[in-house]
Amino acid sequence: MNTLSHRFPPAARWAAVAVAVTWLAGCAVAPPAASPPAATAAAPAPAPASTEAQRPPASGPGAASVAGQARTFSTQLATYTAVGFSTVPGWSRDDFTEGWPAFLGSCKVLTTRGAEWKSVCDRASRIDPKNSTAIRNFFESEFSAYQIRDDDRKPDGVVTGYFEPEINGSRTYQAPYIYPVYGQPEDMLFVDARKLPAGGGTVAARVQGREVVVQTGLSTRDMGAPGLYALNLSSITRDTLDRRVRLRAEGRQLLPYYTREEIETKGAPNARVLAFVDSATALYEMQIQGSGRIRLPSGEVIRVAYAEQNGQPFRPTLAQNKSGKPASQVRTRGGAIELEVDDDEVDDSVAGIRVRGFTLARPVASGAVMVPGRRIAGPVIGSGITDPSYVFFKESVAGTGGPVGAFGVPLSAGRSIAVDPRSTPLGYPVFVSTRAPGTGAPMQRLTIAQDTGGAIRGAVRADYFFGNGTQAATQARRMKERGQLWILLPRGLAVAAAATSSIRTRGGAVGADLPQCLVPVEGQCVDD
């Protein structure tokens, strides 16, 4: 987000969003949510049909991979089990009108994904958007609910939060606005990791526009030929969700794209500077969130969204406790960065940013900012962050809606989530049962999977979009709760293979031949 998306164009945001910071206040994992309270008597909803009536029939020959017919099916990462809507905690109490605009937004994209979605979205357009009961009935009649379990068949996972930050900035380089916000570099090249030979040798490649094409059948002796470049496979990072490796040309070699340190000390002469901001740590946070707003001295607001990422692995070394002990574990969203330490005695703030338990690295002086065509005089204050990953932005249309996520539609505060698109396809409805940050009250509602994140990996994993503003930032930074997920699949939709009768274990051989994606979609989730 994209991002990350973001977002995440959708394919790009996966890797990107690996860079983002929700300076977590709420690092400790909360205990599993208790059983939800009984439904209130106020405004009772019509009782849903019995569980058995809603449960899909036993799967038969050829029916095991069709939603609404298969009782259970699996991918390499997850197992999906059919349930009745009446068994989903909080289903009958949700106000479905709040999430309906987000679902209709997804429909604008989903209608191009097949006949099942087109017919479902056509019928959705005729539903009264102000009638929660009608919307709930629509979902119950058009979809089948499947609980998502991870590859150990555990139902519990983690729900975190992210938001759209705002930073003070300027269009021109002048103190205190000295940290450049870069657009996508013009010299960045791409290669499909799936088309690269295995191993760590050196191969010959050609550059066609922005794409790198490996030339098979050539030896290192041929690499001096016109138009050929040498690519050392041992130097690249292949583990990106979009299967894309980011490169640059230097002489007759193709190298991994510049690291954060290289960009911050030497500048990015092939990238347009969108603006300059007054805080390195706030800029890093915006990179982690995958989008943000830059408020100019005139009051004008520049809205930026994820454009690309440098392809380097996300390895933050941001925090330490009061005794200098580094964080024992760092997980990142592409929307949230979660830092965990074993010691409770910690510093509470630094550089104006409240960070529960952590001291952020202080800025250090470095090189000069590069802008296409000219060098800006004067020192540049680097972030002091050794994380090699770096996010590039693009300007997006300012508006009252949320930032555009990986799915290409604006995010809805309180109803959009970021997911791992391998196990939860983008655009699909997902019911989330977790607890609200701070209060611990049950938070059970229908959301729409519309974003991804570099570290949002795993089947039962969601990153909840809280919106923008101070309250959203506070909630997102505190959000880290146990949760469970149910995906809603249109009846008749072709999905993954049927589950085997064997018990699957993490990393085991069982299920290795299953598809990686629940619903393969080019640019979002692609099976190898």
Short mmCIF file of C-alpha atoms in Angstrom, two decimals:
data_model
loop_
_atom_site.label_atom_id
_atom_site.label_comp_id
_atom_site.label_asym_id
_atom_site.label_seq_id
_atom_site.Cartn_x
_atom_site.Cartn_y
_atom_site.Cartn_z
CA MET A 1 0.00 0.00 0.00
CA ASN A 2 -0.20 -0.71 -3.06
CA THR A 3 0.41 -0.35 -1.48
CA LEU A 4 0.85 -0.21 0.80
CA SER A 5 -1.70 0.42 -2.15
CA HIS A 6 -1.30 0.11 -2.28
CA ARG A 7 -1.76 -0.05 -2.72
CA PHE A 8 -0.69 -1.53 -4.08
CA PRO A 9 -1.52 -0.70 -9.37
CA PRO A 10 -2.53 -3.97 -7.42
CA ALA A 11 0.50 -6.06 -8.29
CA ALA A 12 3.01 -3.52 -7.18
CA ARG A 13 1.54 -2.76 -3.84
CA TRP A 14 2.27 -6.15 -2.34
CA ALA A 15 5.98 -5.65 -2.20
CA ALA A 16 5.67 -2.08 -1.29
CA VAL A 17 3.81 -1.88 1.39
CA ALA A 18 6.41 -3.64 3.26
CA VAL A 19 7.77 -0.42 4.31
CA ALA A 20 5.31 1.22 6.62
CA VAL A 21 4.97 2.35 10.29
CA THR A 22 2.07 2.24 12.63
CA TRP A 23 4.18 3.22 15.63
CA LEU A 24 2.43 0.68 17.72
CA ALA A 25 1.04 1.43 21.05
CA GLY A 26 -0.40 -1.98 21.77
CA CYS A 27 2.46 -4.26 21.03
CA ALA A 28 1.43 -7.05 23.34
CA VAL A 29 -0.78 -9.64 21.71
CA ALA A 30 -4.18 -9.63 23.29
CA PRO A 31 -5.66 -12.90 24.50
CA PRO A 32 -8.14 -14.65 22.24
CA ALA A 33 -11.48 -12.90 22.10
CA ALA A 34 -14.06 -14.22 24.50
CA SER A 35 -17.38 -15.53 23.28
CA PRO A 36 -19.42 -12.66 21.85
CA PRO A 37 -22.30 -11.33 23.91
CA ALA A 38 -25.79 -12.42 23.07
CA ALA A 39 -27.63 -10.38 20.46
CA THR A 40 -29.54 -7.46 21.86
CA ALA A 41 -33.31 -7.44 21.74
CA ALA A 42 -33.45 -4.03 20.09
CA ALA A 43 -34.26 -4.10 16.38
CA PRO A 44 -34.26 -7.88 16.04
CA ALA A 45 -33.40 -9.20 12.61
CA PRO A 46 -35.33 -11.99 10.95
CA ALA A 47 -33.95 -15.31 12.11
CA PRO A 48 -31.73 -16.85 9.44
CA ALA A 49 -32.48 -20.28 8.16
CA SER A 50 -31.14 -23.22 10.11
CA THR A 51 -27.49 -24.05 9.87
CA GLU A 52 -28.18 -27.30 8.09
CA ALA A 53 -30.40 -25.57 5.55
CA GLN A 54 -27.64 -23.08 4.75
CA ARG A 55 -24.77 -25.54 4.79
CA PRO A 56 -23.75 -26.58 1.25
CA PRO A 57 -24.63 -30.16 0.35
CA ALA A 58 -21.98 -32.86 0.47
CA SER A 59 -19.65 -32.52 -2.44
CA GLY A 60 -19.88 -35.06 -5.20
CA PRO A 61 -17.80 -35.89 -8.26
CA GLY A 62 -16.71 -32.70 -9.98
CA ALA A 63 -18.34 -30.52 -7.33
CA ALA A 64 -15.55 -30.33 -4.80
CA SER A 65 -14.13 -27.08 -6.18
CA VAL A 66 -17.35 -25.09 -6.47
CA ALA A 67 -18.40 -22.65 -3.77
CA GLY A 68 -21.76 -23.59 -2.30
CA GLN A 69 -21.28 -27.25 -3.19
CA ALA A 70 -17.99 -28.12 -1.51
CA ARG A 71 -18.06 -28.47 2.27
CA THR A 72 -14.32 -27.93 2.52
CA PHE A 73 -11.37 -27.22 0.26
CA SER A 74 -7.78 -26.15 0.65
CA THR A 75 -4.87 -24.24 -0.77
CA GLN A 76 -1.24 -24.52 0.30
CA LEU A 77 -1.87 -21.80 2.90
CA ALA A 78 -5.40 -22.35 4.12
CA THR A 79 -8.38 -24.61 4.61
CA TYR A 80 -11.93 -23.34 4.06
CA THR A 81 -14.88 -24.90 5.82
CA ALA A 82 -18.52 -24.15 5.02
CA VAL A 83 -20.64 -22.78 7.87
CA GLY A 84 -24.13 -21.44 8.27
CA PHE A 85 -24.47 -17.68 8.58
CA SER A 86 -26.25 -18.16 11.90
CA THR A 87 -23.01 -19.58 13.36
CA VAL A 88 -20.89 -16.55 12.44
CA PRO A 89 -20.53 -14.48 15.65
CA GLY A 90 -22.15 -11.07 15.31
CA TRP A 91 -23.55 -11.68 11.82
CA SER A 92 -27.16 -10.87 12.73
CA ARG A 93 -26.17 -7.69 14.64
CA ASP A 94 -24.04 -5.95 12.01
CA ASP A 95 -25.26 -2.80 10.27
CA PHE A 96 -24.73 -3.87 6.68
CA THR A 97 -25.53 -0.42 5.30
CA GLU A 98 -22.14 0.79 6.55
CA GLY A 99 -20.19 -1.64 4.38
CA TRP A 100 -22.51 -1.64 1.38
CA PRO A 101 -20.78 1.27 -0.47
CA ALA A 102 -17.44 -0.54 -0.15
CA PHE A 103 -18.94 -3.70 -1.63
CA LEU A 104 -20.51 -1.80 -4.53
CA GLY A 105 -17.13 -0.19 -5.13
CA SER A 106 -15.56 -3.63 -5.45
CA CYS A 107 -18.33 -4.67 -7.82
CA LYS A 108 -17.05 -2.15 -10.36
CA VAL A 109 -13.95 -4.33 -10.70
CA LEU A 110 -15.40 -7.75 -9.91
CA THR A 111 -17.93 -7.60 -12.75
CA THR A 112 -15.01 -8.08 -15.13
CA ARG A 113 -13.89 -11.27 -13.35
CA GLY A 114 -16.50 -13.69 -14.59
CA ALA A 115 -20.18 -14.47 -15.06
CA GLU A 116 -20.78 -15.32 -11.38
CA TRP A 117 -19.63 -11.91 -10.19
CA LYS A 118 -21.41 -10.02 -12.96
CA SER A 119 -24.77 -11.55 -12.12
CA VAL A 120 -24.24 -11.07 -8.37
CA CYS A 121 -23.28 -7.42 -8.77
CA ASP A 122 -26.16 -6.78 -11.16
CA ARG A 123 -28.58 -7.99 -8.49
CA ALA A 124 -26.74 -5.98 -5.84
CA SER A 125 -27.44 -2.78 -7.74
CA ARG A 126 -31.16 -3.31 -7.13
CA ILE A 127 -30.88 -3.63 -3.33
CA ASP A 128 -32.04 -0.72 -1.14
CA PRO A 129 -28.74 0.69 0.21
CA LYS A 130 -30.47 1.95 3.37
CA ASN A 131 -32.07 -1.37 4.32
CA SER A 132 -29.68 -3.45 6.44
CA THR A 133 -32.02 -6.44 6.54
CA ALA A 134 -32.33 -6.48 2.75
CA ILE A 135 -28.55 -6.33 2.36
CA ARG A 136 -28.03 -9.13 4.88
CA ASN A 137 -30.59 -11.27 3.07
CA PHE A 138 -28.81 -10.54 -0.21
CA PHE A 139 -25.51 -11.86 1.13
CA GLU A 140 -27.18 -14.95 2.61
CA SER A 141 -28.93 -15.82 -0.66
CA GLU A 142 -26.06 -15.04 -3.06
CA PHE A 143 -23.04 -16.26 -1.07
CA SER A 144 -21.78 -19.18 0.95
CA ALA A 145 -19.76 -18.50 4.10
CA TYR A 146 -16.50 -20.36 4.66
CA GLN A 147 -14.36 -20.05 7.77
CA ILE A 148 -10.69 -19.56 6.93
CA ARG A 149 -8.15 -21.62 8.86
CA ASP A 150 -4.40 -21.53 8.44
CA ASP A 151 -2.23 -24.39 7.22
CA ASP A 152 -2.30 -25.92 10.70
CA ARG A 153 -6.10 -25.62 10.60
CA LYS A 154 -6.11 -23.08 13.38
CA PRO A 155 -9.02 -20.59 13.24
CA ASP A 156 -7.36 -17.78 15.21
CA GLY A 157 -5.10 -15.21 13.63
CA VAL A 158 -4.02 -11.60 14.08
CA VAL A 159 -5.87 -8.39 13.18
CA THR A 160 -3.87 -5.16 13.10
CA GLY A 161 -4.73 -1.66 11.89
CA TYR A 162 -3.49 1.05 9.56
CA PHE A 163 -4.47 4.59 8.61
CA GLU A 164 -3.75 7.47 6.22
CA PRO A 165 -1.18 9.79 7.84
CA GLU A 166 -0.75 13.52 7.23
CA ILE A 167 2.63 15.30 7.08
CA ASN A 168 3.56 18.97 6.79
CA GLY A 169 5.40 19.68 3.56
CA SER A 170 6.26 22.02 0.71
CA ARG A 171 6.61 21.86 -3.05
CA THR A 172 10.06 23.42 -2.74
CA TYR A 173 13.18 22.52 -0.81
CA GLN A 174 13.49 24.89 2.13
CA ALA A 175 13.97 24.36 5.85
CA PRO A 176 12.31 22.62 7.61
CA TYR A 177 11.04 20.83 4.49
CA ILE A 178 14.16 18.89 3.56
CA TYR A 179 13.07 15.25 3.16
CA PRO A 180 12.14 14.42 -0.46
CA VAL A 181 9.06 12.37 -1.35
CA TYR A 182 10.04 10.59 -4.54
CA GLY A 183 7.89 9.42 -7.42
CA GLN A 184 8.58 6.17 -9.26
CA PRO A 185 12.08 6.19 -10.79
CA GLU A 186 12.25 6.18 -14.57
CA ASP A 187 15.24 3.83 -14.59
CA MET A 188 13.59 1.00 -12.64
CA LEU A 189 13.42 -2.29 -14.56
CA PHE A 190 11.37 -5.41 -13.85
CA VAL A 191 11.68 -9.14 -14.39
CA ASP A 192 9.19 -11.90 -13.65
CA ALA A 193 10.82 -14.03 -10.91
CA ARG A 194 9.00 -17.11 -12.20
CA LYS A 195 10.89 -16.86 -15.48
CA LEU A 196 14.32 -16.77 -13.87
CA PRO A 197 16.44 -19.93 -13.82
CA ALA A 198 16.92 -21.58 -10.45
CA GLY A 199 20.19 -21.19 -8.65
CA GLY A 200 22.62 -18.34 -8.22
CA GLY A 201 24.57 -18.21 -11.47
CA THR A 202 24.92 -15.39 -13.95
CA VAL A 203 22.63 -15.24 -16.99
CA ALA A 204 22.38 -13.03 -20.06
CA ALA A 205 19.36 -10.75 -20.45
CA ARG A 206 17.92 -8.09 -22.73
CA VAL A 207 15.95 -5.00 -21.77
CA GLN A 208 12.70 -4.39 -23.64
CA GLY A 209 11.21 -1.12 -22.43
CA ARG A 210 10.97 -1.59 -18.65
CA GLU A 211 10.98 -5.39 -18.84
CA VAL A 212 14.01 -7.66 -18.53
CA VAL A 213 13.96 -10.84 -20.62
CA VAL A 214 16.42 -13.62 -19.78
CA GLN A 215 18.13 -15.11 -22.82
CA THR A 216 18.35 -18.87 -22.49
CA GLY A 217 21.01 -20.88 -24.24
CA LEU A 218 23.67 -18.18 -23.98
CA SER A 219 26.89 -18.47 -22.02
CA THR A 220 28.83 -15.80 -20.16
CA ARG A 221 31.05 -15.50 -23.26
CA ASP A 222 28.09 -14.11 -25.18
CA MET A 223 27.38 -11.30 -22.74
CA GLY A 224 29.59 -8.85 -24.57
CA ALA A 225 27.21 -8.88 -27.52
CA PRO A 226 25.27 -5.67 -28.23
CA GLY A 227 22.12 -5.30 -26.14
CA LEU A 228 23.01 -8.03 -23.67
CA TYR A 229 23.37 -7.52 -19.92
CA ALA A 230 24.72 -9.79 -17.21
CA LEU A 231 22.36 -10.60 -14.33
CA ASN A 232 23.79 -12.25 -11.22
CA LEU A 233 20.91 -14.30 -9.82
CA SER A 234 22.52 -14.66 -6.40
CA SER A 235 22.17 -10.89 -5.79
CA ILE A 236 18.41 -10.57 -6.22
CA THR A 237 15.42 -11.02 -3.94
CA ARG A 238 12.78 -13.28 -5.49
CA ASP A 239 10.37 -13.53 -2.57
CA THR A 240 7.86 -10.86 -3.55
CA LEU A 241 4.12 -11.45 -3.61
CA ASP A 242 3.78 -10.09 -7.14
CA ARG A 243 6.70 -12.24 -8.38
CA ARG A 244 8.46 -9.12 -9.70
CA VAL A 245 12.15 -8.33 -9.20
CA ARG A 246 13.21 -4.67 -9.35
CA LEU A 247 16.48 -3.92 -11.16
CA ARG A 248 18.61 -1.15 -12.65
CA ALA A 249 21.23 -1.11 -15.39
CA GLU A 250 24.79 -0.09 -14.65
CA GLY A 251 27.16 -0.52 -17.55
CA ARG A 252 26.57 -3.99 -18.93
CA GLN A 253 25.18 -5.33 -15.67
CA LEU A 254 21.70 -5.55 -14.19
CA LEU A 255 21.78 -4.91 -10.46
CA PRO A 256 19.18 -4.85 -7.68
CA TYR A 257 17.59 -1.42 -7.43
CA TYR A 258 19.16 1.05 -4.98
CA THR A 259 18.77 0.49 -1.25
CA ARG A 260 17.33 3.07 1.13
CA GLU A 261 20.83 4.09 2.21
CA GLU A 262 21.91 4.64 -1.39
CA ILE A 263 18.80 6.68 -2.16
CA GLU A 264 19.11 8.82 0.96
CA THR A 265 22.84 9.51 0.55
CA LYS A 266 23.04 9.88 -3.22
CA GLY A 267 19.51 10.94 -4.08
CA ALA A 268 17.32 9.51 -6.82
CA PRO A 269 18.17 11.51 -9.97
CA ASN A 270 15.79 9.48 -12.12
CA ALA A 271 12.78 10.07 -9.87
CA ARG A 272 10.64 13.20 -9.73
CA VAL A 273 10.37 14.86 -6.34
CA LEU A 274 6.67 15.23 -5.51
CA ALA A 275 7.23 17.32 -2.38
CA PHE A 276 9.50 17.82 0.63
CA VAL A 277 8.37 17.09 4.18
CA ASP A 278 9.61 18.12 7.61
CA SER A 279 9.98 14.74 9.33
CA ALA A 280 12.01 11.68 8.32
CA THR A 281 10.18 9.41 10.74
CA ALA A 282 6.77 10.64 9.57
CA LEU A 283 7.82 10.02 5.96
CA TYR A 284 8.88 6.50 6.88
CA GLU A 285 5.54 5.96 8.57
CA MET A 286 3.78 7.14 5.40
CA GLN A 287 5.84 4.66 3.41
CA ILE A 288 4.72 1.89 5.72
CA GLN A 289 1.07 2.91 5.52
CA GLY A 290 1.37 3.05 1.72
CA SER A 291 -0.43 6.39 1.30
CA GLY A 292 -0.78 9.76 2.95
CA ARG A 293 -1.55 13.45 2.79
CA ILE A 294 1.00 16.27 2.60
CA ARG A 295 -0.29 19.60 3.92
CA LEU A 296 1.40 22.62 2.34
CA PRO A 297 1.92 25.99 4.11
CA SER A 298 -0.90 27.42 1.96
CA GLY A 299 -3.33 24.85 3.36
CA GLU A 300 -3.43 22.89 0.10
CA VAL A 301 -3.26 19.11 0.54
CA ILE A 302 -1.33 16.81 -1.76
CA ARG A 303 -2.60 13.26 -1.63
CA VAL A 304 -0.07 10.55 -2.46
CA ALA A 305 -0.52 6.83 -3.03
CA TYR A 306 1.85 3.92 -3.40
CA ALA A 307 3.53 3.75 -6.81
CA GLU A 308 6.43 1.30 -6.44
CA GLN A 309 8.99 -0.17 -4.09
CA ASN A 310 12.69 -0.71 -4.61
CA GLY A 311 12.39 -4.49 -4.29
CA GLN A 312 14.75 -4.68 -1.33
CA PRO A 313 13.73 -6.81 1.68
CA PHE A 314 12.04 -5.09 4.61
CA ARG A 315 14.48 -5.20 7.52
CA PRO A 316 13.69 -2.41 9.96
CA THR A 317 16.11 -1.53 12.74
CA LEU A 318 13.97 1.21 14.15
CA ALA A 319 13.58 0.69 17.78
CA GLN A 320 15.25 -0.09 21.04
CA ASN A 321 14.11 0.00 24.62
CA LYS A 322 15.50 2.29 27.30
CA SER A 323 18.45 0.00 28.01
CA GLY A 324 19.38 -0.09 24.33
CA LYS A 325 17.95 -3.55 23.75
CA PRO A 326 16.55 -3.88 20.21
CA ALA A 327 13.02 -5.01 19.51
CA SER A 328 12.83 -8.77 19.80
CA GLN A 329 10.50 -9.08 16.86
CA VAL A 330 9.27 -6.81 14.10
CA ARG A 331 6.29 -7.56 11.94
CA THR A 332 5.09 -5.13 9.36
CA ARG A 333 2.00 -4.61 7.50
CA GLY A 334 2.65 -2.61 4.64
CA GLY A 335 0.22 -0.88 6.85
CA ALA A 336 1.43 -1.39 10.34
CA ILE A 337 4.73 -2.03 11.96
CA GLU A 338 4.55 -4.00 15.15
CA LEU A 339 7.52 -3.93 17.47
CA GLU A 340 7.73 -6.30 20.39
CA VAL A 341 10.16 -6.25 23.30
CA ASP A 342 10.45 -8.35 26.40
CA ASP A 343 11.27 -5.43 28.72
CA ASP A 344 8.41 -3.22 29.92
CA GLU A 345 10.65 -0.36 31.08
CA VAL A 346 10.88 1.79 27.99
CA ASP A 347 11.04 5.32 26.71
CA ASP A 348 7.64 6.67 25.73
CA SER A 349 8.39 9.32 23.11
CA VAL A 350 10.98 10.72 20.77
CA ALA A 351 11.10 13.40 18.12
CA GLY A 352 7.49 14.34 18.75
CA ILE A 353 6.10 10.91 17.85
CA ARG A 354 4.52 8.88 20.60
CA VAL A 355 5.84 5.36 20.45
CA ARG A 356 4.96 2.96 23.21
CA GLY A 357 8.14 1.30 24.32
CA PHE A 358 10.49 2.46 21.62
CA THR A 359 13.11 5.04 20.77
CA LEU A 360 13.35 5.82 17.07
CA ALA A 361 16.68 6.22 15.36
CA ARG A 362 17.70 9.87 15.16
CA PRO A 363 18.35 11.63 11.84
CA VAL A 364 21.88 11.84 10.48
CA ALA A 365 23.37 14.17 7.91
CA SER A 366 23.97 12.85 4.44
CA GLY A 367 24.54 13.88 0.80
CA ALA A 368 22.35 16.16 -1.24
CA VAL A 369 18.89 15.79 -2.72
CA MET A 370 18.80 15.04 -6.42
CA VAL A 371 16.02 16.46 -8.58
CA PRO A 372 15.82 15.72 -12.31
CA GLY A 373 18.07 18.23 -14.04
CA ARG A 374 19.58 19.89 -10.96
CA ARG A 375 21.12 19.33 -7.55
CA ILE A 376 19.65 21.11 -4.57
CA ALA A 377 22.30 22.93 -2.57
CA GLY A 378 22.63 22.28 1.12
CA PRO A 379 22.68 19.19 3.29
CA VAL A 380 20.04 16.50 3.32
CA ILE A 381 19.02 15.01 6.65
CA GLY A 382 18.81 11.28 6.27
CA SER A 383 16.43 9.14 8.27
CA GLY A 384 19.11 7.16 10.05
CA ILE A 385 17.08 4.05 9.22
CA THR A 386 19.04 1.07 7.95
CA ASP A 387 16.03 -0.73 6.50
CA PRO A 388 16.98 -1.25 2.82
CA SER A 389 13.37 -1.17 1.60
CA TYR A 390 12.03 2.08 0.16
CA VAL A 391 8.62 3.15 -1.20
CA PHE A 392 7.97 5.57 -4.07
CA PHE A 393 4.70 7.49 -4.39
CA LYS A 394 2.45 9.05 -7.00
CA GLU A 395 0.03 11.92 -6.66
CA SER A 396 -3.59 10.84 -6.49
CA VAL A 397 -6.75 12.83 -6.94
CA ALA A 398 -7.63 14.69 -3.78
CA GLY A 399 -11.10 13.93 -2.49
CA THR A 400 -13.20 13.15 0.53
CA GLY A 401 -12.92 9.37 0.13
CA GLY A 402 -10.19 7.12 1.42
CA PRO A 403 -6.91 6.37 -0.35
CA VAL A 404 -6.98 3.97 -3.28
CA GLY A 405 -6.03 0.46 -2.20
CA ALA A 406 -4.42 -2.42 -4.05
CA PHE A 407 -7.74 -3.37 -5.62
CA GLY A 408 -7.92 0.01 -7.35
CA VAL A 409 -10.90 1.43 -5.44
CA PRO A 410 -10.99 3.95 -2.56
CA LEU A 411 -10.76 2.39 0.89
CA SER A 412 -13.66 2.81 3.31
CA ALA A 413 -12.81 3.62 6.92
CA GLY A 414 -14.06 0.85 9.18
CA ARG A 415 -15.00 -1.47 6.34
CA SER A 416 -11.90 -2.07 4.21
CA ILE A 417 -9.15 -4.50 5.18
CA ALA A 418 -5.77 -5.51 3.80
CA VAL A 419 -5.25 -9.24 3.36
CA ASP A 420 -2.92 -11.84 1.89
CA PRO A 421 -4.42 -12.14 -1.63
CA ARG A 422 -3.24 -15.73 -1.94
CA SER A 423 -5.79 -16.90 0.62
CA THR A 424 -8.30 -14.02 0.51
CA PRO A 425 -8.91 -12.64 -2.99
CA LEU A 426 -9.17 -8.86 -3.31
CA GLY A 427 -12.66 -7.45 -3.62
CA TYR A 428 -14.33 -10.28 -1.70
CA PRO A 429 -16.50 -9.79 1.42
CA VAL A 430 -14.86 -11.01 4.64
CA PHE A 431 -16.57 -11.11 8.03
CA VAL A 432 -14.12 -10.28 10.82
CA SER A 433 -14.59 -11.15 14.48
CA THR A 434 -12.06 -9.45 16.75
CA ARG A 435 -11.93 -6.86 19.54
CA ALA A 436 -11.73 -3.09 19.40
CA PRO A 437 -8.36 -1.58 20.37
CA GLY A 438 -8.23 -0.19 23.88
CA THR A 439 -11.71 -1.15 25.04
CA GLY A 440 -11.63 -4.84 24.19
CA ALA A 441 -15.28 -4.67 23.08
CA PRO A 442 -16.29 -7.19 20.41
CA MET A 443 -15.73 -5.81 16.90
CA GLN A 444 -17.65 -8.06 14.53
CA ARG A 445 -18.53 -6.78 11.10
CA LEU A 446 -18.55 -7.44 7.38
CA THR A 447 -15.53 -5.92 5.65
CA ILE A 448 -14.28 -5.93 2.07
CA ALA A 449 -10.77 -7.12 1.18
CA GLN A 450 -9.49 -4.18 -0.85
CA ASP A 451 -5.81 -3.85 0.01
CA THR A 452 -2.63 -5.82 0.59
CA GLY A 453 0.58 -5.35 2.53
CA GLY A 454 4.11 -6.63 2.25
CA ALA A 455 3.90 -8.28 5.66
CA ILE A 456 0.23 -9.19 5.62
CA ARG A 457 0.96 -12.84 5.01
CA GLY A 458 -0.97 -15.84 6.14
CA ALA A 459 -4.51 -17.11 5.90
CA VAL A 460 -6.05 -15.71 9.09
CA ARG A 461 -4.49 -12.26 8.85
CA ALA A 462 -6.17 -8.89 8.31
CA ASP A 463 -5.12 -5.26 8.56
CA TYR A 464 -8.06 -3.01 9.37
CA PHE A 465 -8.25 0.44 7.74
CA PHE A 466 -9.29 3.06 10.29
CA GLY A 467 -9.30 6.12 7.99
CA ASN A 468 -7.41 9.35 8.61
CA GLY A 469 -7.13 11.87 11.40
CA THR A 470 -5.93 11.73 14.99
CA GLN A 471 -8.50 9.24 16.22
CA ALA A 472 -7.84 6.87 13.31
CA ALA A 473 -4.10 7.06 13.94
CA THR A 474 -4.57 6.30 17.63
CA GLN A 475 -6.82 3.33 16.96
CA ALA A 476 -4.58 1.92 14.23
CA ARG A 477 -1.45 2.20 16.35
CA ARG A 478 -3.13 0.36 19.22
CA MET A 479 -4.76 -2.34 17.13
CA LYS A 480 -3.32 -5.82 17.53
CA GLU A 481 -5.91 -8.39 18.48
CA ARG A 482 -6.71 -12.03 17.94
CA GLY A 483 -9.39 -12.60 15.34
CA GLN A 484 -11.20 -15.01 13.07
CA LEU A 485 -12.22 -14.61 9.42
CA TRP A 486 -15.04 -15.91 7.23
CA ILE A 487 -14.89 -15.33 3.49
CA LEU A 488 -18.11 -15.02 1.47
CA LEU A 489 -17.93 -16.75 -1.92
CA PRO A 490 -20.55 -16.39 -4.68
CA ARG A 491 -22.40 -19.66 -5.09
CA GLY A 492 -21.14 -21.50 -8.15
CA LEU A 493 -17.72 -19.84 -8.14
CA ALA A 494 -14.85 -22.16 -9.08
CA VAL A 495 -12.32 -22.23 -6.24
CA ALA A 496 -9.36 -24.33 -5.05
CA ALA A 497 -9.12 -28.09 -4.94
CA ALA A 498 -10.94 -30.25 -2.41
CA ALA A 499 -9.23 -30.83 0.92
CA THR A 500 -7.50 -34.15 1.39
CA SER A 501 -8.44 -36.42 4.28
CA SER A 502 -4.90 -36.22 5.67
CA ILE A 503 -4.06 -33.91 8.54
CA ARG A 504 -1.98 -31.05 7.21
CA THR A 505 0.96 -29.73 9.15
CA ARG A 506 2.93 -26.56 8.61
CA GLY A 507 5.81 -27.20 6.24
CA GLY A 508 4.76 -30.82 5.70
CA ALA A 509 4.53 -32.62 2.38
CA VAL A 510 0.77 -33.05 2.58
CA GLY A 511 -0.99 -30.52 0.38
CA ALA A 512 2.17 -29.40 -1.41
CA ASP A 513 0.47 -30.13 -4.73
CA LEU A 514 -2.48 -27.89 -3.89
CA PRO A 515 -2.83 -24.50 -5.57
CA GLN A 516 -1.24 -21.53 -3.84
CA CYS A 517 -4.15 -19.18 -4.56
CA LEU A 518 -7.80 -19.57 -3.68
CA VAL A 519 -8.73 -17.70 -6.87
CA PRO A 520 -5.77 -17.05 -9.20
CA VAL A 521 -5.88 -13.51 -10.63
CA GLU A 522 -3.00 -12.10 -12.69
CA GLY A 523 -1.47 -9.13 -10.91
CA GLN A 524 -2.97 -10.06 -7.53
CA CYS A 525 -2.27 -13.72 -6.90
CA VAL A 526 -0.69 -15.98 -9.46
CA ASP A 527 0.02 -19.67 -8.98
CA ASP A 528 3.52 -20.70 -9.97
#
